[in-house]
Amino acid sequence: MDNINNLYQELIIDHGTEPRNCHVMPNSNHDAEGFNPLCGDKIHVYLLLDNDIIKDISFISKGCAISTASASIMSEILKGKTLQEAQNIFLQFQHLLTTEDPAPSGLGKLIALAGVREFPSRVKCATLAWHTFKDAAQLNKSRENHD
Amino acid sequence: MDIIKYIDKIRQDFPALKTKVFGKPLAYLDNAATTQKPQLMLDAIEDYYSAINANVHRGVHFLSESATEAYEGARQRLQQFINAKHSNECIFVRGTTEAINLVATSFGQQFVKQGDEIVLTQMEHHSNIVPWKLLCERSGAELRIIPVNNNGELELSNLDAIFSERTKIVAVTHISNSLGTINPVKEIISKAHERNIPVLIDGAQAAAHIKIDVQDLDCDFYVLSAHKCYGPMGVGLLYAKQKWLEQMPPYQGGGDMILQVTFEKITYNSLPFKFEAGTPSVADAIGWHAALDYLAHLDHKAIAQHEKVLLEYCVQRLQELPHLKFWGTAKNKAPIVSFTLDDIHPHDIGTIVNEYGVAVRTGHHCNMPLMDSFGITGTVRASFGLYNTIQEVDQLCDALQNVHKIFRR
């Protein structure tokens, strides 16, 4: 039962059931939709970018506690960061979920999602928000090349 | 025969049921996805490869003749299983999905044109939607959908308005894979036939639970998979009335489906071989035969009675849980129970009960249009087979108690 309690720890249940920044952003200048065909989870991420700075970030979603908590914590952490900083945090977060290495420092609340590494079928739930954020910021395409 | 009296012995026949999950006994309640396999069937496949492995319909040597005999024996067993009039109306395919793709492609090419209509239902599995949608995109035909009511039953009162002179085929599932509803397919077939519209029945879920009689149903096409009725993955059956198979062009080209090949002209083989290009899954067909023999020795009515007890007990136990909502409460139901708990996502529930050894399916069950019509993204589904027990229902319900604890409700 340790694994399951570690996965569904208090912070995850808190953010999973009462997510922060969970609303449409009418004045966003970037947005994207993400979809997980395995479980039918949907998310819409909104960004207000000022050049490379994330002035504001919000989302709406229909998903499990893991994906909702991940989106909620992501929105808290990314507010005020630059896109380059966001990209670095994502890479560290991905490393946290997919390896057995000790957790890197500087991930803050995202460490609460470390339990997902014991549940390979749920890694996609935890990263859906992040991939959608990257789509919204176009980090997957042109920006990556310019940066 | 009373299954429960022999349940321990029956469970011994299925080696996968002995698996332990995190040190706990496995409660396998995902039979609608695939059933576990009896040792008898595994032995039949091993025996085929060990003793008579050869290509069928080709050699004059001993092994090839033995393999052909066993393969054609499986076809005759399937003919008997679904009560088809002729064995040449029984085409071996890879599974239900391939069977539907075969009909949508081949029947579609011959009979479906721009402006025509194809009638499906709201509760179809994606495999009985996507091949028809692809046909619509190729031909310019359109889909018409029979709706589902709140109990998860088909709303058939409006059928006369849905069928039209443009309807070229109706494709309906016999049993809903997510709700368990047993549809009144005989009534739908008879209504369609009044207008000379052929009907395809998706029997993927039916084969394990109810007796199939294609002559009594008078369906034009009936499709099923071995692996959902205790047989191997990789083989399935397309039943089609001879009159359709004769008019339909071949689906795939290759060996075995031809009589004569020149670069100028090809003459096709007779039925059923016209629709079986290439080397078939001989071992799997033989394994399926063995699985059907195993089922026959248990007695169909006894299995149905045992599964009814499991279904009723499961519904009764689940009702004890607060905030539980059932999806699919049809009067006529197979042992498939779909539910949601509060607004907790089915995937979280599935992950938690897995820790207690319980295997359930969570999500949309390849029924996205149905889930959309209910306004939900998915459900938790417990689906039973002949080897399940009352204790396993208890194991599920006890595990579900912990979901509330974890979510602190």
Coordinates of C-alpha atoms in Angstrom, one line a residue:
Chain A
M1 CA 0.0 0.0 0.0
D2 CA 3.0 2.3 0.3
N3 CA 3.1 2.9 -3.4
I4 CA -0.5 3.9 -3.6
N5 CA -0.3 6.2 -0.5
N6 CA 2.8 7.7 -2.0
L7 CA 1.1 8.3 -5.3
Y8 CA -2.1 9.8 -3.8
Q9 CA -0.4 11.9 -1.2
E10 CA -2.2 14.9 0.4
L11 CA -0.8 17.5 -1.9
I12 CA -2.0 15.5 -5.0
I13 CA -5.5 15.0 -3.6
D14 CA -5.6 18.7 -2.7
H15 CA -4.5 19.9 -6.1
G16 CA -6.4 17.1 -7.9
T17 CA -9.7 17.9 -6.4
E18 CA -9.4 21.7 -5.9
P19 CA -7.1 22.7 -8.7
R20 CA -5.5 26.2 -8.8
N21 CA -5.7 28.5 -11.9
C22 CA -8.4 26.3 -13.3
H23 CA -10.3 28.7 -15.6
V24 CA -10.5 30.0 -19.1
M25 CA -8.2 33.1 -19.7
P26 CA -10.0 35.5 -22.0
N27 CA -6.9 37.7 -22.5
S28 CA -4.5 34.8 -23.3
N29 CA -2.3 35.2 -26.3
H30 CA -1.3 31.5 -26.6
D31 CA -3.3 28.4 -26.0
A32 CA -3.4 24.7 -26.9
E33 CA -5.5 21.6 -26.4
G34 CA -4.1 18.3 -25.2
F35 CA -5.6 14.9 -25.3
N36 CA -4.8 11.5 -23.9
P37 CA -6.5 8.9 -26.1
L38 CA -5.8 6.1 -23.6
C39 CA -8.1 7.5 -20.9
G40 CA -9.9 10.2 -22.8
D41 CA -8.4 13.0 -20.7
K42 CA -8.7 16.5 -22.1
I43 CA -6.9 19.7 -21.2
H44 CA -6.8 23.3 -22.5
V45 CA -3.8 25.4 -21.4
Y46 CA -3.9 29.2 -21.7
L47 CA -0.9 31.5 -21.6
L48 CA -0.3 35.2 -21.4
L49 CA 3.2 35.6 -22.7
D50 CA 5.2 38.9 -22.6
N51 CA 8.0 38.0 -25.0
D52 CA 9.6 35.1 -23.2
I53 CA 8.0 35.6 -19.8
I54 CA 5.0 33.7 -18.7
K55 CA 2.9 36.6 -17.2
D56 CA -0.1 34.3 -16.6
I57 CA -1.1 30.7 -17.1
S58 CA -4.4 28.8 -16.6
F59 CA -6.1 25.7 -17.7
I60 CA -9.3 23.8 -17.9
S61 CA -9.4 20.0 -17.9
K62 CA -11.3 16.8 -17.6
G63 CA -9.0 14.2 -16.1
C64 CA -7.8 12.0 -13.3
A65 CA -6.4 13.3 -10.0
I66 CA -2.9 12.9 -11.2
S67 CA -3.3 14.9 -14.4
T68 CA -5.3 17.6 -12.7
A69 CA -2.9 17.9 -9.8
S70 CA 0.0 18.0 -12.3
A71 CA -1.6 20.8 -14.3
S72 CA -2.5 22.8 -11.1
I73 CA 1.0 22.6 -9.7
M74 CA 2.5 23.4 -13.1
S75 CA 0.4 26.5 -13.3
E76 CA 1.7 27.7 -9.9
I77 CA 5.3 27.0 -10.7
L78 CA 5.4 28.5 -14.2
K79 CA 3.9 31.8 -13.4
G80 CA 6.6 34.5 -13.8
K81 CA 9.1 32.1 -15.3
T82 CA 10.8 32.5 -18.7
L83 CA 10.1 29.9 -21.4
Q84 CA 13.7 28.7 -21.1
E85 CA 13.3 28.2 -17.3
A86 CA 10.0 26.3 -18.0
Q87 CA 11.7 24.1 -20.5
N88 CA 14.4 23.2 -17.9
I89 CA 11.9 22.5 -15.2
F90 CA 10.0 20.2 -17.6
L91 CA 13.1 18.2 -18.5
Q92 CA 13.9 17.7 -14.8
F93 CA 10.3 16.7 -14.1
Q94 CA 10.3 14.2 -16.9
H95 CA 13.6 12.8 -15.5
L96 CA 12.0 12.5 -12.1
L97 CA 9.0 10.5 -13.5
T98 CA 10.9 8.2 -15.8
T99 CA 14.1 7.2 -14.0
E100 CA 15.1 5.8 -10.6
D101 CA 17.6 8.6 -10.0
P102 CA 17.3 10.7 -6.8
A103 CA 15.0 13.7 -7.3
P104 CA 16.7 16.8 -8.6
S105 CA 16.5 19.9 -6.5
G106 CA 14.5 22.9 -7.5
L107 CA 11.3 21.1 -8.4
G108 CA 9.4 22.3 -5.4
K109 CA 5.9 20.9 -5.2
L110 CA 6.4 18.8 -8.3
I111 CA 8.4 16.3 -6.1
A112 CA 4.9 15.2 -4.8
L113 CA 4.4 13.6 -8.2
A114 CA 7.5 11.4 -7.8
G115 CA 5.3 8.5 -6.8
V116 CA 4.1 8.2 -10.4
R117 CA 7.4 6.6 -11.4
E118 CA 6.1 3.4 -9.8
F119 CA 3.1 3.4 -12.1
P120 CA 4.4 3.5 -15.7
S121 CA 0.9 3.5 -17.2
R122 CA 0.2 6.8 -15.4
V123 CA 3.3 8.8 -16.5
K124 CA 1.3 10.2 -19.4
C125 CA -1.4 11.5 -17.0
A126 CA 1.3 13.5 -15.2
T127 CA 3.0 14.9 -18.3
L128 CA -0.1 15.7 -20.4
A129 CA -0.4 19.3 -19.0
W130 CA 3.3 19.9 -19.7
H131 CA 3.2 18.7 -23.2
T132 CA 0.1 20.9 -23.8
F133 CA 1.9 23.9 -22.2
K134 CA 4.8 23.3 -24.7
D135 CA 2.3 23.2 -27.6
A136 CA 0.7 26.4 -26.4
A137 CA 4.1 28.1 -26.1
Q138 CA 5.2 26.5 -29.4
L139 CA 8.2 25.2 -27.6
N140 CA 7.8 22.0 -29.6
K141 CA 8.4 23.7 -32.9
S142 CA 9.8 27.1 -34.0
R143 CA 10.8 28.5 -30.6
E144 CA 13.0 25.6 -29.8
N145 CA 15.0 26.3 -32.9
H146 CA 15.4 30.0 -32.1
D147 CA 16.3 29.5 -28.5
Chain B
M1 CA -24.8 -28.7 -13.8
D2 CA -24.0 -26.1 -11.1
I3 CA -20.9 -24.2 -11.8
I4 CA -20.3 -23.0 -8.3
K5 CA -20.0 -26.7 -7.1
Y6 CA -17.1 -27.2 -9.4
I7 CA -15.6 -23.7 -9.3
D8 CA -12.3 -24.6 -7.7
K9 CA -11.7 -27.3 -10.3
I10 CA -12.8 -25.0 -13.2
R11 CA -10.4 -22.3 -11.9
Q12 CA -7.6 -24.9 -12.0
D13 CA -8.2 -25.2 -15.8
F14 CA -7.2 -21.5 -16.3
P15 CA -3.5 -21.2 -15.3
A16 CA -3.4 -17.3 -15.5
L17 CA -5.9 -17.2 -12.6
K18 CA -3.1 -18.4 -10.3
T19 CA -1.2 -15.2 -10.8
K20 CA -0.6 -13.2 -7.6
V21 CA -0.7 -9.3 -7.8
F22 CA 1.4 -7.6 -5.1
G23 CA 1.1 -10.8 -3.1
K24 CA -2.7 -10.9 -3.3
P25 CA -4.9 -13.2 -5.3
L26 CA -5.8 -11.9 -8.7
A27 CA -9.5 -11.0 -9.1
Y28 CA -9.7 -10.8 -12.9
L29 CA -12.8 -8.8 -13.7
D30 CA -11.8 -7.6 -17.2
N31 CA -13.3 -10.4 -19.2
A32 CA -15.0 -8.0 -21.6
A33 CA -11.5 -6.9 -22.7
T34 CA -10.3 -10.5 -23.0
T35 CA -11.0 -13.7 -21.2
Q36 CA -8.3 -16.0 -19.7
K37 CA -7.5 -19.2 -21.5
P38 CA -8.1 -22.8 -20.5
Q39 CA -5.1 -25.2 -20.4
L40 CA -6.9 -27.4 -22.9
M41 CA -6.7 -24.6 -25.5
L42 CA -3.1 -23.9 -24.8
D43 CA -2.3 -27.6 -25.2
A44 CA -4.2 -27.7 -28.5
I45 CA -2.0 -24.9 -29.9
E46 CA 1.2 -26.5 -28.6
D47 CA 0.1 -29.9 -30.0
Y48 CA -0.5 -28.4 -33.4
Y49 CA 2.9 -26.8 -33.6
S50 CA 4.6 -29.9 -32.1
A51 CA 3.0 -32.5 -34.2
I52 CA 1.2 -31.4 -37.4
N53 CA 2.5 -27.9 -38.2
A54 CA 2.3 -27.4 -42.0
N55 CA 0.7 -24.9 -44.4
V56 CA -3.0 -25.6 -45.2
H57 CA -4.7 -26.3 -48.5
R58 CA -1.4 -26.7 -50.3
G59 CA 0.7 -29.8 -49.7
V60 CA -0.1 -33.4 -50.6
H61 CA 2.1 -34.6 -47.7
F62 CA 0.9 -36.0 -44.4
L63 CA 1.4 -33.0 -42.3
S64 CA -0.3 -30.6 -44.6
E65 CA -3.3 -32.9 -44.9
S66 CA -3.5 -33.2 -41.1
A67 CA -3.2 -29.4 -40.6
T68 CA -5.9 -28.8 -43.3
E69 CA -8.2 -31.3 -41.7
A70 CA -7.8 -29.7 -38.2
Y71 CA -8.2 -26.2 -39.6
E72 CA -11.4 -27.1 -41.6
G73 CA -12.5 -29.0 -38.5
A74 CA -12.3 -25.8 -36.6
R75 CA -14.5 -24.1 -39.3
Q76 CA -17.1 -26.8 -38.9
R77 CA -17.0 -26.4 -35.1
L78 CA -17.6 -22.6 -35.6
Q79 CA -20.4 -23.3 -38.0
Q80 CA -22.1 -25.4 -35.3
F81 CA -21.3 -22.8 -32.6
I82 CA -23.3 -20.1 -34.4
N83 CA -25.6 -22.5 -36.2
A84 CA -24.7 -21.3 -39.7
K85 CA -26.4 -23.1 -42.6
H86 CA -23.2 -23.7 -44.6
S87 CA -19.5 -23.9 -43.4
N88 CA -18.5 -21.8 -46.5
E89 CA -20.4 -18.9 -44.9
C90 CA -17.8 -18.9 -42.1
I91 CA -14.7 -16.9 -42.9
F92 CA -11.7 -16.9 -40.6
V93 CA -10.3 -13.4 -39.9
R94 CA -8.0 -11.9 -37.3
G95 CA -10.8 -10.8 -35.1
T96 CA -14.1 -8.8 -34.9
T97 CA -12.3 -5.6 -36.1
E98 CA -11.0 -7.2 -39.2
A99 CA -14.4 -8.8 -40.0
I100 CA -16.1 -5.4 -39.8
N101 CA -13.4 -3.8 -41.9
L102 CA -13.8 -6.6 -44.5
V103 CA -17.6 -6.0 -44.7
A104 CA -17.3 -2.2 -44.7
T105 CA -14.7 -2.3 -47.5
S106 CA -16.0 -5.1 -49.7
F107 CA -19.7 -4.7 -49.2
G108 CA -19.2 -0.9 -49.3
Q109 CA -17.3 -1.0 -52.6
Q110 CA -20.1 -3.0 -54.2
F111 CA -23.2 -1.5 -52.7
V112 CA -22.6 1.9 -51.0
K113 CA -22.6 5.1 -53.1
Q114 CA -22.8 8.8 -52.5
G115 CA -25.9 9.9 -50.7
D116 CA -26.5 6.4 -49.2
E117 CA -26.9 6.0 -45.5
I118 CA -25.4 3.6 -43.0
V119 CA -27.2 3.1 -39.7
L120 CA -25.2 2.5 -36.4
T121 CA -26.2 3.0 -32.8
Q122 CA -24.9 5.4 -30.1
M123 CA -23.4 2.4 -28.1
E124 CA -21.1 1.0 -30.8
H125 CA -17.5 0.1 -30.1
H126 CA -15.1 2.3 -32.1
S127 CA -14.4 -0.8 -34.2
N128 CA -18.0 -0.7 -35.4
I129 CA -17.9 3.0 -36.1
V130 CA -14.5 3.8 -37.6
P131 CA -14.6 1.3 -40.6
W132 CA -18.1 2.7 -41.5
K133 CA -16.9 6.3 -41.1
L134 CA -13.9 5.5 -43.4
L135 CA -16.4 4.1 -45.9
C136 CA -18.4 7.3 -45.7
E137 CA -15.3 9.3 -46.5
R138 CA -14.5 7.1 -49.5
S139 CA -18.1 6.9 -50.9
G140 CA -19.8 10.1 -49.8
A141 CA -22.4 8.1 -47.8
E142 CA -23.6 9.3 -44.4
L143 CA -24.1 7.8 -40.9
R144 CA -27.5 7.7 -39.1
I145 CA -27.4 6.9 -35.4
I146 CA -30.0 5.0 -33.3
P147 CA -30.0 6.8 -29.9
V148 CA -29.6 5.2 -26.4
N149 CA -31.9 6.0 -23.4
N150 CA -30.9 6.7 -19.8
N151 CA -31.0 3.0 -18.9
G152 CA -28.5 2.3 -21.7
E153 CA -31.1 0.6 -23.9
L154 CA -31.5 1.4 -27.6
E155 CA -34.3 3.8 -28.4
L156 CA -36.1 1.9 -31.1
S157 CA -39.4 3.8 -31.3
N158 CA -38.1 6.0 -34.0
L159 CA -36.7 3.3 -36.2
D160 CA -39.0 4.0 -39.1
A161 CA -37.7 7.5 -39.3
I162 CA -34.1 6.4 -39.1
F163 CA -34.4 3.7 -41.8
S164 CA -34.9 5.1 -45.3
E165 CA -34.7 4.0 -48.9
R166 CA -31.1 5.2 -48.9
T167 CA -30.1 2.9 -46.0
K168 CA -27.7 0.4 -47.4
I169 CA -26.7 -1.5 -44.2
V170 CA -27.4 -1.5 -40.4
A171 CA -24.6 -2.4 -38.0
V172 CA -25.5 -3.0 -34.4
T173 CA -23.8 -4.6 -31.4
H174 CA -25.4 -7.7 -29.9
I175 CA -24.2 -6.8 -26.4
S176 CA -22.8 -3.4 -25.3
N177 CA -19.1 -3.8 -24.2
S178 CA -19.4 -1.0 -21.7
L179 CA -23.0 -1.3 -20.4
G180 CA -23.8 -5.0 -20.9
T181 CA -27.1 -4.2 -22.6
I182 CA -28.3 -7.2 -24.6
N183 CA -29.9 -5.6 -27.6
P184 CA -33.1 -6.9 -29.2
V185 CA -31.2 -7.5 -32.4
K186 CA -33.8 -10.0 -33.8
E187 CA -36.4 -7.2 -33.8
I188 CA -34.0 -4.8 -35.5
I189 CA -33.1 -7.3 -38.1
S190 CA -36.8 -8.1 -38.8
K191 CA -37.6 -4.3 -39.1
A192 CA -34.6 -3.8 -41.4
H193 CA -35.5 -6.8 -43.6
E194 CA -39.0 -5.3 -44.1
R195 CA -37.2 -2.7 -46.2
N196 CA -34.7 -5.2 -47.6
I197 CA -31.8 -3.6 -45.6
P198 CA -29.0 -6.1 -44.6
V199 CA -27.9 -6.1 -41.0
L200 CA -24.4 -6.8 -39.4
I201 CA -24.4 -7.9 -35.8
D202 CA -21.2 -7.3 -33.7
G203 CA -21.1 -10.4 -31.5
A204 CA -17.7 -9.7 -29.9
Q205 CA -19.3 -9.6 -26.4
A206 CA -22.1 -12.0 -27.1
A207 CA -20.0 -15.1 -27.8
A208 CA -19.0 -15.7 -24.2
H209 CA -22.4 -15.1 -22.7
I210 CA -25.4 -16.0 -24.9
K211 CA -26.3 -18.7 -27.4
I212 CA -25.8 -17.4 -31.0
D213 CA -28.0 -18.7 -33.7
V214 CA -27.5 -16.8 -37.0
Q215 CA -30.3 -18.6 -38.7
D216 CA -32.8 -17.8 -36.0
L217 CA -31.6 -14.2 -36.0
D218 CA -31.6 -14.1 -39.8
C219 CA -28.7 -11.6 -39.7
D220 CA -26.8 -11.0 -42.9
F221 CA -23.4 -10.7 -41.2
Y222 CA -22.3 -11.8 -37.7
V223 CA -18.8 -11.1 -36.4
L224 CA -16.9 -12.3 -33.4
S225 CA -13.4 -12.8 -31.8
A226 CA -12.0 -16.0 -30.3
H227 CA -10.2 -14.2 -27.5
K228 CA -13.3 -12.8 -25.9
C229 CA -14.8 -16.3 -25.5
Y230 CA -11.8 -18.2 -23.9
G231 CA -10.0 -18.8 -27.2
P232 CA -6.7 -17.3 -28.5
M233 CA -6.0 -13.8 -29.7
G234 CA -5.5 -13.4 -33.4
V235 CA -8.4 -15.3 -34.8
G236 CA -12.1 -14.3 -35.3
L237 CA -15.0 -15.1 -37.5
L238 CA -17.0 -13.4 -40.2
Y239 CA -20.3 -15.1 -40.8
A240 CA -22.1 -13.8 -43.9
K241 CA -25.0 -15.1 -45.9
Q242 CA -23.7 -16.8 -49.1
K243 CA -25.7 -14.4 -51.3
W244 CA -23.7 -11.5 -50.0
L245 CA -20.3 -13.2 -50.1
E246 CA -21.0 -14.2 -53.7
Q247 CA -21.7 -10.6 -54.7
M248 CA -18.9 -9.0 -52.7
P249 CA -15.4 -8.5 -54.2
P250 CA -12.4 -10.0 -52.4
Y251 CA -11.0 -8.0 -49.5
Q252 CA -7.3 -8.9 -49.7
G253 CA -5.5 -10.5 -52.6
G254 CA -2.9 -13.3 -52.2
G255 CA -2.4 -17.0 -52.1
D256 CA -5.3 -19.4 -51.4
M257 CA -8.0 -17.0 -52.6
I258 CA -7.4 -17.6 -56.3
L259 CA -8.1 -20.4 -58.7
Q260 CA -6.0 -19.1 -61.5
V261 CA -3.6 -16.2 -62.0
T262 CA -2.2 -14.7 -65.2
F263 CA -1.0 -11.2 -65.6
E264 CA -4.1 -10.6 -67.7
K265 CA -6.8 -12.2 -65.6
I266 CA -7.4 -13.6 -62.1
T267 CA -10.1 -16.1 -61.3
Y268 CA -11.1 -16.2 -57.6
N269 CA -11.4 -19.3 -55.5
S270 CA -14.8 -20.5 -54.1
L271 CA -16.2 -19.6 -50.7
P272 CA -14.9 -19.3 -48.0
F273 CA -11.4 -19.2 -49.5
K274 CA -12.1 -16.1 -51.7
F275 CA -12.0 -14.1 -48.5
E276 CA -9.0 -15.8 -46.8
A277 CA -5.9 -14.5 -48.6
G278 CA -2.5 -15.8 -47.4
T279 CA -1.6 -18.3 -44.7
P280 CA -4.3 -18.2 -42.0
S281 CA -3.8 -18.4 -38.3
V282 CA -4.1 -22.2 -38.3
A283 CA -3.0 -22.8 -34.7
D284 CA -5.3 -20.2 -33.3
A285 CA -8.3 -21.6 -35.2
I286 CA -7.5 -25.0 -33.7
G287 CA -7.1 -23.5 -30.3
W288 CA -10.5 -21.8 -30.7
H289 CA -12.0 -25.2 -31.5
A290 CA -10.6 -26.6 -28.3
A291 CA -11.9 -23.6 -26.3
L292 CA -15.4 -24.1 -27.7
D293 CA -15.3 -27.8 -26.8
Y294 CA -14.3 -26.8 -23.3
L295 CA -17.3 -24.4 -23.0
A296 CA -19.6 -27.1 -24.4
H297 CA -18.6 -29.5 -21.7
L298 CA -19.5 -26.9 -19.0
D299 CA -23.0 -26.4 -20.4
H300 CA -24.1 -23.1 -21.8
K301 CA -27.1 -22.6 -19.4
A302 CA -25.1 -23.3 -16.3
I303 CA -22.5 -20.6 -17.3
A304 CA -25.3 -18.1 -17.9
Q305 CA -26.9 -18.9 -14.6
H306 CA -23.6 -18.5 -12.7
E307 CA -22.9 -15.2 -14.4
K308 CA -26.4 -13.9 -13.6
V309 CA -25.7 -14.7 -9.9
L310 CA -22.4 -12.8 -10.1
L311 CA -24.0 -9.8 -11.8
E312 CA -26.9 -9.5 -9.3
Y313 CA -24.5 -9.9 -6.3
C314 CA -22.1 -7.3 -7.7
V315 CA -24.9 -4.8 -8.3
Q316 CA -26.3 -5.4 -4.8
R317 CA -22.8 -5.0 -3.1
L318 CA -21.9 -1.9 -5.1
Q319 CA -25.2 -0.2 -4.1
E320 CA -23.8 -0.2 -0.5
L321 CA -21.1 2.3 -1.6
P322 CA -22.0 6.0 -1.2
H323 CA -22.1 8.2 -4.3
L324 CA -21.9 5.3 -6.7
K325 CA -23.7 5.7 -10.0
F326 CA -24.4 2.8 -12.4
W327 CA -24.2 3.4 -16.1
G328 CA -26.4 0.9 -18.0
T329 CA -29.3 -0.6 -16.1
A330 CA -31.0 -2.4 -18.9
K331 CA -33.5 -5.1 -18.0
N332 CA -31.7 -7.6 -20.3
K333 CA -28.1 -7.5 -19.3
A334 CA -24.9 -9.5 -19.7
P335 CA -22.5 -9.7 -16.7
I336 CA -20.9 -6.3 -17.3
V337 CA -21.2 -3.6 -14.6
S338 CA -20.2 0.0 -15.4
F339 CA -20.1 2.7 -12.7
T340 CA -18.6 5.9 -11.5
L341 CA -17.9 6.9 -7.9
D342 CA -18.5 10.5 -6.9
D343 CA -16.5 12.6 -9.4
I344 CA -13.4 10.5 -8.9
H345 CA -11.8 9.7 -12.2
P346 CA -12.1 6.0 -13.2
H347 CA -8.3 5.8 -13.8
D348 CA -7.6 6.8 -10.1
I349 CA -10.1 4.1 -9.0
G350 CA -8.5 1.5 -11.3
T351 CA -5.0 2.2 -10.0
I352 CA -6.2 2.0 -6.4
V353 CA -8.1 -1.3 -6.7
N354 CA -5.2 -2.8 -8.7
E355 CA -3.2 -2.5 -5.5
Y356 CA -5.7 -5.0 -4.0
G357 CA -5.2 -7.4 -6.9
V358 CA -8.4 -6.4 -8.7
A359 CA -8.3 -6.0 -12.5
V360 CA -11.0 -3.8 -13.9
R361 CA -11.1 -1.7 -17.0
T362 CA -11.3 2.1 -16.6
G363 CA -11.9 4.8 -19.2
H364 CA -14.1 5.2 -22.3
H365 CA -14.0 1.5 -23.3
C366 CA -13.6 2.5 -27.0
N367 CA -17.1 4.0 -26.7
M368 CA -16.4 7.7 -26.9
P369 CA -19.7 8.7 -28.6
L370 CA -21.6 6.8 -25.9
M371 CA -19.6 8.4 -23.1
D372 CA -20.1 11.9 -24.7
S373 CA -23.9 11.3 -24.8
F374 CA -23.8 10.5 -21.0
G375 CA -21.6 13.6 -20.5
I376 CA -18.8 11.6 -18.8
T377 CA -15.2 10.7 -19.9
G378 CA -15.4 7.1 -18.7
T379 CA -16.5 4.6 -16.2
V380 CA -15.1 1.7 -14.1
R381 CA -16.1 -1.6 -15.7
A382 CA -16.2 -5.0 -13.9
S383 CA -17.0 -7.7 -16.4
F384 CA -17.4 -11.4 -15.4
G385 CA -16.6 -14.7 -16.9
L386 CA -17.5 -18.3 -16.0
Y387 CA -14.6 -18.7 -13.5
N388 CA -15.3 -15.6 -11.4
T389 CA -16.5 -16.0 -7.8
I390 CA -18.6 -14.2 -5.2
Q391 CA -15.4 -13.7 -3.2
E392 CA -13.9 -11.8 -6.1
V393 CA -16.9 -9.4 -6.1
D394 CA -16.3 -8.9 -2.4
Q395 CA -12.6 -8.3 -3.2
L396 CA -13.6 -5.5 -5.6
C397 CA -16.1 -3.9 -3.2
D398 CA -13.6 -4.0 -0.3
A399 CA -10.9 -2.4 -2.5
L400 CA -13.4 0.3 -3.5
Q401 CA -13.9 1.2 0.1
N402 CA -10.2 2.4 0.1
V403 CA -10.9 4.8 -2.8
H404 CA -13.0 6.9 -0.5
K405 CA -10.4 6.7 2.2
I406 CA -7.7 7.9 -0.1
F407 CA -9.8 10.7 -1.5
R408 CA -10.9 11.5 2.1
R409 CA -14.6 11.7 1.4

